[in-house]
Backbone as ProteinMPNN parsed JSONL, in Angstrom:
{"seq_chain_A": "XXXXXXXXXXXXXXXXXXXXXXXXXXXXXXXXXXXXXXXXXXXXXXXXXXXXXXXXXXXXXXXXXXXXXXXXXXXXXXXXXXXXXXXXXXXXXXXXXXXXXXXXXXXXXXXXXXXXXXXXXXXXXXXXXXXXXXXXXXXXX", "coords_chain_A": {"N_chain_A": [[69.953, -24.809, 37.931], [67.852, -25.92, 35.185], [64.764, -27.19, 35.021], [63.089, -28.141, 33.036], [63.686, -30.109, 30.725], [64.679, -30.827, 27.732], [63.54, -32.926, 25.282], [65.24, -35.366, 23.039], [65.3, -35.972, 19.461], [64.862, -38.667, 19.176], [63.041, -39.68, 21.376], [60.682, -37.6, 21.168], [60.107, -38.835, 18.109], [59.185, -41.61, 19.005], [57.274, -41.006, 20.941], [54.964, -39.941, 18.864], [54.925, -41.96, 17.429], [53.54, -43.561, 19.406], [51.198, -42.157, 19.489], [50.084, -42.272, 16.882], [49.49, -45.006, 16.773], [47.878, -45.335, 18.897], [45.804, -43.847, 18.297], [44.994, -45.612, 15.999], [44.302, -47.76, 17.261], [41.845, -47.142, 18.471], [40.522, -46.412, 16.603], [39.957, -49.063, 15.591], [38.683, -50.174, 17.494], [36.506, -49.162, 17.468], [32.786, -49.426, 17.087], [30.982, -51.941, 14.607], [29.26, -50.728, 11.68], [27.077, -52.573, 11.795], [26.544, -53.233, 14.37], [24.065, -53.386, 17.398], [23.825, -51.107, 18.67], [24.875, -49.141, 17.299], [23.765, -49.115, 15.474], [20.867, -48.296, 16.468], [21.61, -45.354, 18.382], [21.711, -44.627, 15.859], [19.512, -45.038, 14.56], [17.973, -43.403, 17.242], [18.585, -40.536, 16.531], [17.849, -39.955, 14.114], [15.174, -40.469, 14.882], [14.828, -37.776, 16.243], [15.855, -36.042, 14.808], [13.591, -36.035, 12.371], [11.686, -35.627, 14.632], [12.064, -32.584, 15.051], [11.854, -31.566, 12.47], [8.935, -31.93, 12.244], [8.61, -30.439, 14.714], [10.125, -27.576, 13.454], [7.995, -27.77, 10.84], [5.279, -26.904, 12.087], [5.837, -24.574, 13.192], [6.06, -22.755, 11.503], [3.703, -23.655, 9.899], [2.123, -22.386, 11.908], [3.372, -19.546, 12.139], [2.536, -19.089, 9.04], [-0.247, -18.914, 9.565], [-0.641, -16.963, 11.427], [0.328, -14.521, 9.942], [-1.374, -14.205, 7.89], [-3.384, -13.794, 9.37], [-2.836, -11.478, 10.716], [-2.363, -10.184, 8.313], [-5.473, -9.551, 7.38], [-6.275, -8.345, 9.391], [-5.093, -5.621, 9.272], [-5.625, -4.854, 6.918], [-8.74, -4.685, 7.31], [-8.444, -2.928, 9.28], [-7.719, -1.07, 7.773], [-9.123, -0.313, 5.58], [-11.293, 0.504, 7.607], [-10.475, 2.679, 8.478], [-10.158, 4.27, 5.82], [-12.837, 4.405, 5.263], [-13.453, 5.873, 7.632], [-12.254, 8.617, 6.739], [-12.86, 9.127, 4.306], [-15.754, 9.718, 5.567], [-15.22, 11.977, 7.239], [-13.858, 13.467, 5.453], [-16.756, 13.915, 3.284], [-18.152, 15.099, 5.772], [-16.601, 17.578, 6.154], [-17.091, 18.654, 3.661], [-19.649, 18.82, 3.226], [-20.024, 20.77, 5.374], [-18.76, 22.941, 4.599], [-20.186, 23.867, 2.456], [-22.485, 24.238, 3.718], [-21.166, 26.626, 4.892], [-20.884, 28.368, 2.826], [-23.487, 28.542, 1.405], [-24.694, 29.903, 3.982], [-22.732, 32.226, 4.296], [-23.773, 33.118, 1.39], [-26.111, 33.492, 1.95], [-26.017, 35.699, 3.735], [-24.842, 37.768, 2.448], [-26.963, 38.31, 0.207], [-28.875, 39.411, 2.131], [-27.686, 41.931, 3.269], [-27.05, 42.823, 0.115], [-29.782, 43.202, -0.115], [-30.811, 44.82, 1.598], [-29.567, 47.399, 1.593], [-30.1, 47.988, -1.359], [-32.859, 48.297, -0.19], [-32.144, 50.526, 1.239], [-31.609, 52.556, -0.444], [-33.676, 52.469, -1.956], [-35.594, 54.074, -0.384], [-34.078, 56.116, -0.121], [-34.287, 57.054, -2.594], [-36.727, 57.788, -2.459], [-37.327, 59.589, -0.873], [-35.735, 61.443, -2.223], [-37.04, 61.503, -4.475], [-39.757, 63.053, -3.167], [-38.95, 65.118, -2.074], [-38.521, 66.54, -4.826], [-40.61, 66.224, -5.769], [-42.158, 68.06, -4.045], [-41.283, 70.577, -4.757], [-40.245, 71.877, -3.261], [-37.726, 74.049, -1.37], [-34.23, 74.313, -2.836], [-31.136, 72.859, -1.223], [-28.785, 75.155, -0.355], [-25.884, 75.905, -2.641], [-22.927, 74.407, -2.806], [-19.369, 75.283, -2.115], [-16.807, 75.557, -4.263]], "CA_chain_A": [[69.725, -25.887, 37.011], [66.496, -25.999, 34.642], [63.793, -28.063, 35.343], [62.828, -28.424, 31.838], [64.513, -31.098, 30.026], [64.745, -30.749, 26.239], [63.548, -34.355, 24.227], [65.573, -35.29, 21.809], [64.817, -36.471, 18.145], [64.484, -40.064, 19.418], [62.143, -39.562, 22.207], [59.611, -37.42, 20.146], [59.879, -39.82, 17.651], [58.747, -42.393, 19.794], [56.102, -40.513, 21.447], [54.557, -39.189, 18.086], [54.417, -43.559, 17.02], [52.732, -43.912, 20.348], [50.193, -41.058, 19.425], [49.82, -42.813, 15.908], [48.958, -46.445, 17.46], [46.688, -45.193, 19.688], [44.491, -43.523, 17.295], [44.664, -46.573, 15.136], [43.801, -48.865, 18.005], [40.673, -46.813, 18.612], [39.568, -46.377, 15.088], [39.796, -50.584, 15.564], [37.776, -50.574, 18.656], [34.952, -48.764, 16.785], [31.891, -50.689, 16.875], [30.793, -51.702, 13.164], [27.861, -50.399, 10.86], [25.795, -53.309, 12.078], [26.373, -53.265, 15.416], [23.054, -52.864, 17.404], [24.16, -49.853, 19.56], [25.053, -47.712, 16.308], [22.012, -48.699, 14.684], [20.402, -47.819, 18.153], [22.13, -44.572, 18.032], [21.026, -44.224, 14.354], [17.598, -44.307, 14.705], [17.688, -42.555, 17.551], [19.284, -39.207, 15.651], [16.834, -40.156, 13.28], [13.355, -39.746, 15.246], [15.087, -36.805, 16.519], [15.381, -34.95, 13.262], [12.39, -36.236, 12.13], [10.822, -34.391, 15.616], [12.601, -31.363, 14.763], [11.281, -31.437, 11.312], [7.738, -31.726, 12.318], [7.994, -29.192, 14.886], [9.444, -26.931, 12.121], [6.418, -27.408, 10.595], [4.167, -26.593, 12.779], [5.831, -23.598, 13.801], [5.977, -22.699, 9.825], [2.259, -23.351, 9.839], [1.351, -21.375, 12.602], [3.49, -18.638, 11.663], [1.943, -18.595, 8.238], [-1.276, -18.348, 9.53], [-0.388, -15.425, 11.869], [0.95, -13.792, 9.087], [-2.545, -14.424, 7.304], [-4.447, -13.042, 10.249], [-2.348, -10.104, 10.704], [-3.124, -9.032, 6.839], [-6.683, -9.392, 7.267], [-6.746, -7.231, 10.385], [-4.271, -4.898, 9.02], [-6.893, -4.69, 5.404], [-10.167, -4.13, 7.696], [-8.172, -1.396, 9.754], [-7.063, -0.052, 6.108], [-10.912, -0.171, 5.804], [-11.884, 1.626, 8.405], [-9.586, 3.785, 8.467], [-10.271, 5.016, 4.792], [-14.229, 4.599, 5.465], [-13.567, 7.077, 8.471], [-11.161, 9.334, 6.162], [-14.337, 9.525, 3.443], [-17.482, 10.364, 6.041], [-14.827, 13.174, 7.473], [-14.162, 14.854, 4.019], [-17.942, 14.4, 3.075], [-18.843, 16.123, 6.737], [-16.007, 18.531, 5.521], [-17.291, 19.2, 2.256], [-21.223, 19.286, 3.628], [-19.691, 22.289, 6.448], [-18.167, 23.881, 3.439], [-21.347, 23.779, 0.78], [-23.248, 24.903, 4.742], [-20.562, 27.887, 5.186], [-21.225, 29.132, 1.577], [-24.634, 29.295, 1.565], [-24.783, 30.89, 4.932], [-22.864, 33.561, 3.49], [-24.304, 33.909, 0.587], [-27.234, 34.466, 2.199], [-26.034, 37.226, 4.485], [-24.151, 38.698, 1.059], [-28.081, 38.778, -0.931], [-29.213, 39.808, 2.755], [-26.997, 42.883, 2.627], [-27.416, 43.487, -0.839], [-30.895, 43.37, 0.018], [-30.812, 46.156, 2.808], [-28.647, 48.332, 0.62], [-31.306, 48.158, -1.998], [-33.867, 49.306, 0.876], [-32.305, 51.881, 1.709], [-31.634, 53.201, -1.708], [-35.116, 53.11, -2.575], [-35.682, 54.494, 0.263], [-33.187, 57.535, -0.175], [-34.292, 57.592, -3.859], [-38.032, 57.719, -2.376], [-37.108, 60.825, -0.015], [-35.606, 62.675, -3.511], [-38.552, 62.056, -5.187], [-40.275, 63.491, -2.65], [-38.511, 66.306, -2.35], [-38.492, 67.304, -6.51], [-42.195, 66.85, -6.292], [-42.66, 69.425, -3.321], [-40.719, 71.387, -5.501], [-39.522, 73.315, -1.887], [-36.327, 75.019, -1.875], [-33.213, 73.889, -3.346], [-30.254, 73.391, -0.649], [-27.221, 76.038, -1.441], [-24.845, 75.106, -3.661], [-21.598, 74.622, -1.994], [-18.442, 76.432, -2.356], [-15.923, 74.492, -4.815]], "C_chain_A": [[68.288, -25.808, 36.499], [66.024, -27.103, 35.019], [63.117, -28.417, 34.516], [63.66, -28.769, 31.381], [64.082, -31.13, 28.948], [64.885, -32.068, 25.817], [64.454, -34.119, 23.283], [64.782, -35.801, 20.49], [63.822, -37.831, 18.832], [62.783, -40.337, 20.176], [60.494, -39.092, 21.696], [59.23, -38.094, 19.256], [59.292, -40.798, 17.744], [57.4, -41.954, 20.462], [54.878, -40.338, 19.852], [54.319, -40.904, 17.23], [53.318, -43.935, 18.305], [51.306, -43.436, 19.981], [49.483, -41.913, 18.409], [48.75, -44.136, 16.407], [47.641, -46.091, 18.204], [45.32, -44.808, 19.157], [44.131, -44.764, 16.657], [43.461, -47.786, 16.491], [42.243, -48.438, 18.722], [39.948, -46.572, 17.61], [39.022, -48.19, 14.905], [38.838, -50.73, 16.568], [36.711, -49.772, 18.154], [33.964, -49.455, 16.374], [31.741, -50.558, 14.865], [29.333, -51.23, 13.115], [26.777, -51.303, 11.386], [25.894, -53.306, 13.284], [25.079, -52.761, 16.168], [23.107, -51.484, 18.174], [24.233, -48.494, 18.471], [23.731, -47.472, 15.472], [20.957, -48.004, 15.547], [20.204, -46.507, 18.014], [21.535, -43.792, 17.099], [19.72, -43.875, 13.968], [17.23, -43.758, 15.842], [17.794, -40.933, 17.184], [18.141, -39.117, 14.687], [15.482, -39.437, 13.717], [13.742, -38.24, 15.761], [15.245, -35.645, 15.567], [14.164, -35.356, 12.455], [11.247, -35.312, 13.456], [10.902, -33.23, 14.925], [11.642, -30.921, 13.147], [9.924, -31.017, 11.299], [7.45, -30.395, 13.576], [8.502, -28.155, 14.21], [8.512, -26.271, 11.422], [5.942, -26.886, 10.677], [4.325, -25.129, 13.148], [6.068, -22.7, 12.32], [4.373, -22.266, 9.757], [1.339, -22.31, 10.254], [2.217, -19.81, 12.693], [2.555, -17.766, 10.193], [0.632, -17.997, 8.313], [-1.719, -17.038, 10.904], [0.135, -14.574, 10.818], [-0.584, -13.36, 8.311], [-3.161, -13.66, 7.93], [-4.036, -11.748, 10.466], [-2.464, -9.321, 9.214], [-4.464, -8.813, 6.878], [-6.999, -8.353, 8.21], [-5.893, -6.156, 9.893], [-5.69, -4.111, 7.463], [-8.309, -4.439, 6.31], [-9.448, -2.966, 8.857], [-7.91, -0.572, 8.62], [-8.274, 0.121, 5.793], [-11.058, 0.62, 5.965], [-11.609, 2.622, 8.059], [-10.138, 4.835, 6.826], [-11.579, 5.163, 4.907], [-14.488, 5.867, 6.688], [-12.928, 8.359, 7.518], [-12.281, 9.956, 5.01], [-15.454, 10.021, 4.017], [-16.573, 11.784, 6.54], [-14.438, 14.362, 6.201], [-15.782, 15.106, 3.659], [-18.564, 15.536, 4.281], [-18.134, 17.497, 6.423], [-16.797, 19.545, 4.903], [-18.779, 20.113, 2.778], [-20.995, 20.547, 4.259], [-19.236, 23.242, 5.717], [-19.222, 24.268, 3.122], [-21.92, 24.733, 2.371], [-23.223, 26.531, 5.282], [-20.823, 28.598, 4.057], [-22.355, 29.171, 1.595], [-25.177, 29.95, 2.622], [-23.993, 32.193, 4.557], [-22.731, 33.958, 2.211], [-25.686, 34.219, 0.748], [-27.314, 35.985, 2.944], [-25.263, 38.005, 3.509], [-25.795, 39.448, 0.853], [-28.843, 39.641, 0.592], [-28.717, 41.347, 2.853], [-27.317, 43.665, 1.221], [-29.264, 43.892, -0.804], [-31.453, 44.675, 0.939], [-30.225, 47.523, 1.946], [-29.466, 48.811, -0.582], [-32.552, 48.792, -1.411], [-33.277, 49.947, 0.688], [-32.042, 52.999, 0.804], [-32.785, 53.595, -2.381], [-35.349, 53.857, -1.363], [-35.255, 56.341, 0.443], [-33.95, 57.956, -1.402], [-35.895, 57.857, -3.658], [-38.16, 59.849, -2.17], [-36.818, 61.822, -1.496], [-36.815, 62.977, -4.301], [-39.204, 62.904, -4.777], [-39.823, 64.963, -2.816], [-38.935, 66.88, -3.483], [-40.143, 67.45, -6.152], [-42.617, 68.008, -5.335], [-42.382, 70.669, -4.111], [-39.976, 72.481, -4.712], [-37.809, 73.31, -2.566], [-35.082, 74.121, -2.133], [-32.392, 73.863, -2.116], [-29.113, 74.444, -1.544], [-26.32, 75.311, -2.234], [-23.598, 75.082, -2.675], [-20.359, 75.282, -2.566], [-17.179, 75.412, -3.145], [-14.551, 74.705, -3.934]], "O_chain_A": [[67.438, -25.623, 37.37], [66.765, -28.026, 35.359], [62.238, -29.174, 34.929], [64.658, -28.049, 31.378], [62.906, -31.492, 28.905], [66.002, -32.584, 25.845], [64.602, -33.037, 22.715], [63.575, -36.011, 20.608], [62.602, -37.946, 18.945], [61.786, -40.911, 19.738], [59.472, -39.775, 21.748], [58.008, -38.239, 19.215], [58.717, -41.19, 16.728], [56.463, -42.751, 20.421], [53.77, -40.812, 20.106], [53.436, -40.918, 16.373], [52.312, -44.595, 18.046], [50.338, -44.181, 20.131], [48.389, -42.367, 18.744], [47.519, -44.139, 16.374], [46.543, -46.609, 18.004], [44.19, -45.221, 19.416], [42.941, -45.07, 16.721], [42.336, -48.283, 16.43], [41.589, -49.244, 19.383], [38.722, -46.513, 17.71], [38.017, -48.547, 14.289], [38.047, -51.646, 16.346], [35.741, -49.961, 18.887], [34.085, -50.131, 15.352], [32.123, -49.676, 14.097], [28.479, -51.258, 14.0], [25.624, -50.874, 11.436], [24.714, -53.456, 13.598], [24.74, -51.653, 15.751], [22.066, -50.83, 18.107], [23.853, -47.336, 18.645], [23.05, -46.537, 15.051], [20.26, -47.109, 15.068], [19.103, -46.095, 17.649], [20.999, -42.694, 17.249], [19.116, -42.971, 13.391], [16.038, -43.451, 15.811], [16.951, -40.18, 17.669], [17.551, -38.042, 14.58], [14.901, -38.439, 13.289], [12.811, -37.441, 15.655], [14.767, -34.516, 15.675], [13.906, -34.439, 11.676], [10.297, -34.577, 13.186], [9.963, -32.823, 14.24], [10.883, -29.959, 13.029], [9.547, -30.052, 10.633], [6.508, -29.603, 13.534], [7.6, -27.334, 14.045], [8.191, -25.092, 11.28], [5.687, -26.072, 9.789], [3.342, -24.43, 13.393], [6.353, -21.554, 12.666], [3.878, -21.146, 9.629], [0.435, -21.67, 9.715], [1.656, -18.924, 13.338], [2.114, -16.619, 10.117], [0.226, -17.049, 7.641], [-2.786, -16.474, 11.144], [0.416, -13.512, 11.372], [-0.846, -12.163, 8.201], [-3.637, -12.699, 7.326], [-4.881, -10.855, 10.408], [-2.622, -8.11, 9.064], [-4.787, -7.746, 6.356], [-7.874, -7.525, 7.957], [-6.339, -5.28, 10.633], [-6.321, -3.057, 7.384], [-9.088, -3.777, 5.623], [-10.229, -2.085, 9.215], [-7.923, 0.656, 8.702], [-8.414, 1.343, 5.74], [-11.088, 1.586, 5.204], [-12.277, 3.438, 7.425], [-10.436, 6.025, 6.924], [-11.834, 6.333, 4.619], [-15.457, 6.626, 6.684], [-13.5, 9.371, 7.922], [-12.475, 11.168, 4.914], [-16.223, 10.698, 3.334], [-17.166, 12.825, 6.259], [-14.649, 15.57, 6.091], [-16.202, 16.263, 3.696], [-19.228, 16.53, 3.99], [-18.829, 18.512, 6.396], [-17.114, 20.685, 5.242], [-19.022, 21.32, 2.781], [-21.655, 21.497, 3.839], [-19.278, 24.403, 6.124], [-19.4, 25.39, 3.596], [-21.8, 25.952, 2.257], [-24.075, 27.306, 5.716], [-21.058, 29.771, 4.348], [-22.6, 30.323, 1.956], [-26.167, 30.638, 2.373], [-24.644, 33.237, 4.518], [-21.945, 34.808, 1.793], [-26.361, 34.946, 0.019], [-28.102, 36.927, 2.871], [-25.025, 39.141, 3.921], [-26.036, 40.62, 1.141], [-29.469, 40.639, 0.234], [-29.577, 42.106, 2.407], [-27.731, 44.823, 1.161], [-29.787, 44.794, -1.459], [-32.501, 45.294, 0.755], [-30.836, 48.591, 1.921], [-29.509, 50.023, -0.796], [-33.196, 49.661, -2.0], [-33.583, 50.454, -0.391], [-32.192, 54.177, 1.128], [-32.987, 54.574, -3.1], [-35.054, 54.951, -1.843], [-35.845, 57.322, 0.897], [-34.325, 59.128, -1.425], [-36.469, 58.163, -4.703], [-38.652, 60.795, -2.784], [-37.555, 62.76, -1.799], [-37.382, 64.01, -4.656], [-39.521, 63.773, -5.589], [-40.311, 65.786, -3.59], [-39.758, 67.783, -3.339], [-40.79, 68.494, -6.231], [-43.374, 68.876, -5.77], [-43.134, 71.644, -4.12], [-39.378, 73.485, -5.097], [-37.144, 72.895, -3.515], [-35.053, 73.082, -1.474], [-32.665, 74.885, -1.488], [-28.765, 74.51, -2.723], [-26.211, 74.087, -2.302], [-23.517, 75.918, -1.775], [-20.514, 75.863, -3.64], [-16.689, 74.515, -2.459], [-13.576, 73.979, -4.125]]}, "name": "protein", "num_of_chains": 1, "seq": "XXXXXXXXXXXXXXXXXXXXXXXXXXXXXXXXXXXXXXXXXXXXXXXXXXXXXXXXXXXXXXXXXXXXXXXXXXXXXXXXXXXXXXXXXXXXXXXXXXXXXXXXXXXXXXXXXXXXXXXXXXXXXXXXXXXXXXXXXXXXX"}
């Protein structure tokens, strides 16, 4: 035998007016608009979004002005940063301009030795023609 018993029409019917009533009879037991409990109520909800509001605010405020402080330190590291980025190309540049004239002095130094020893060689020929001593041999083509 089941143990679940199937309502009929009637019964649901009846239940589903009960359901009805009951709501009604608590929408009736609802204090009114003036009552001091809702007003109570009312302005309590009230200072409470009114808190909320102001801290909000505040946390608005002091975001904005972290936001503020973090550009300013962000713009004097962008600073630096490019003020370091400029004395390292100028030390650059200066080690450059330092490396070129170091060798172009050991270039004119060089050309300068090379020149000795040309006069030097071209001293020795002179010398030679004016002794007027012996010719070396000619060589063999």
């Amino acid at each position: 035998m089941a143990l679940y018993k199937e309502q009929d029409i009637f019964e649901r019917r009846n239940a589903a007016n009960e359901a009805k009533r009951a709501m009604l009879e608590r929408f009736k037991a609802r204090p009114a608009d003036d009552d001091p409990a809702v007003l109570a109520r009312r302005a309590e909800r009230q200072a409470i979004l009114e808190a909320r509001e102001r801290r909000n605010a505040e946390k608005e405020r002091l975001r904005q002005e972290r936001l503020a402080r973090e550009a300013i330190e962000r713009a004097e590291r962008e600073a630096a940063e490019e003020a370091a980025r400029i004395a390292a190309e100028e030390a650059a540049a200066a080690e450059a301009k330092a490396k070129e004239a170091e060798e172009m002095e050991r270039i004119s130094r060089l050309l300068a030795d090379e020149a000795a020893r040309k006069a030097k060689r071209d001293a020795r020929y002179a010398a030679r023609k004016a002794r007027g001593g012996r010719m070396p041999p000619p060589r063999p083509l």
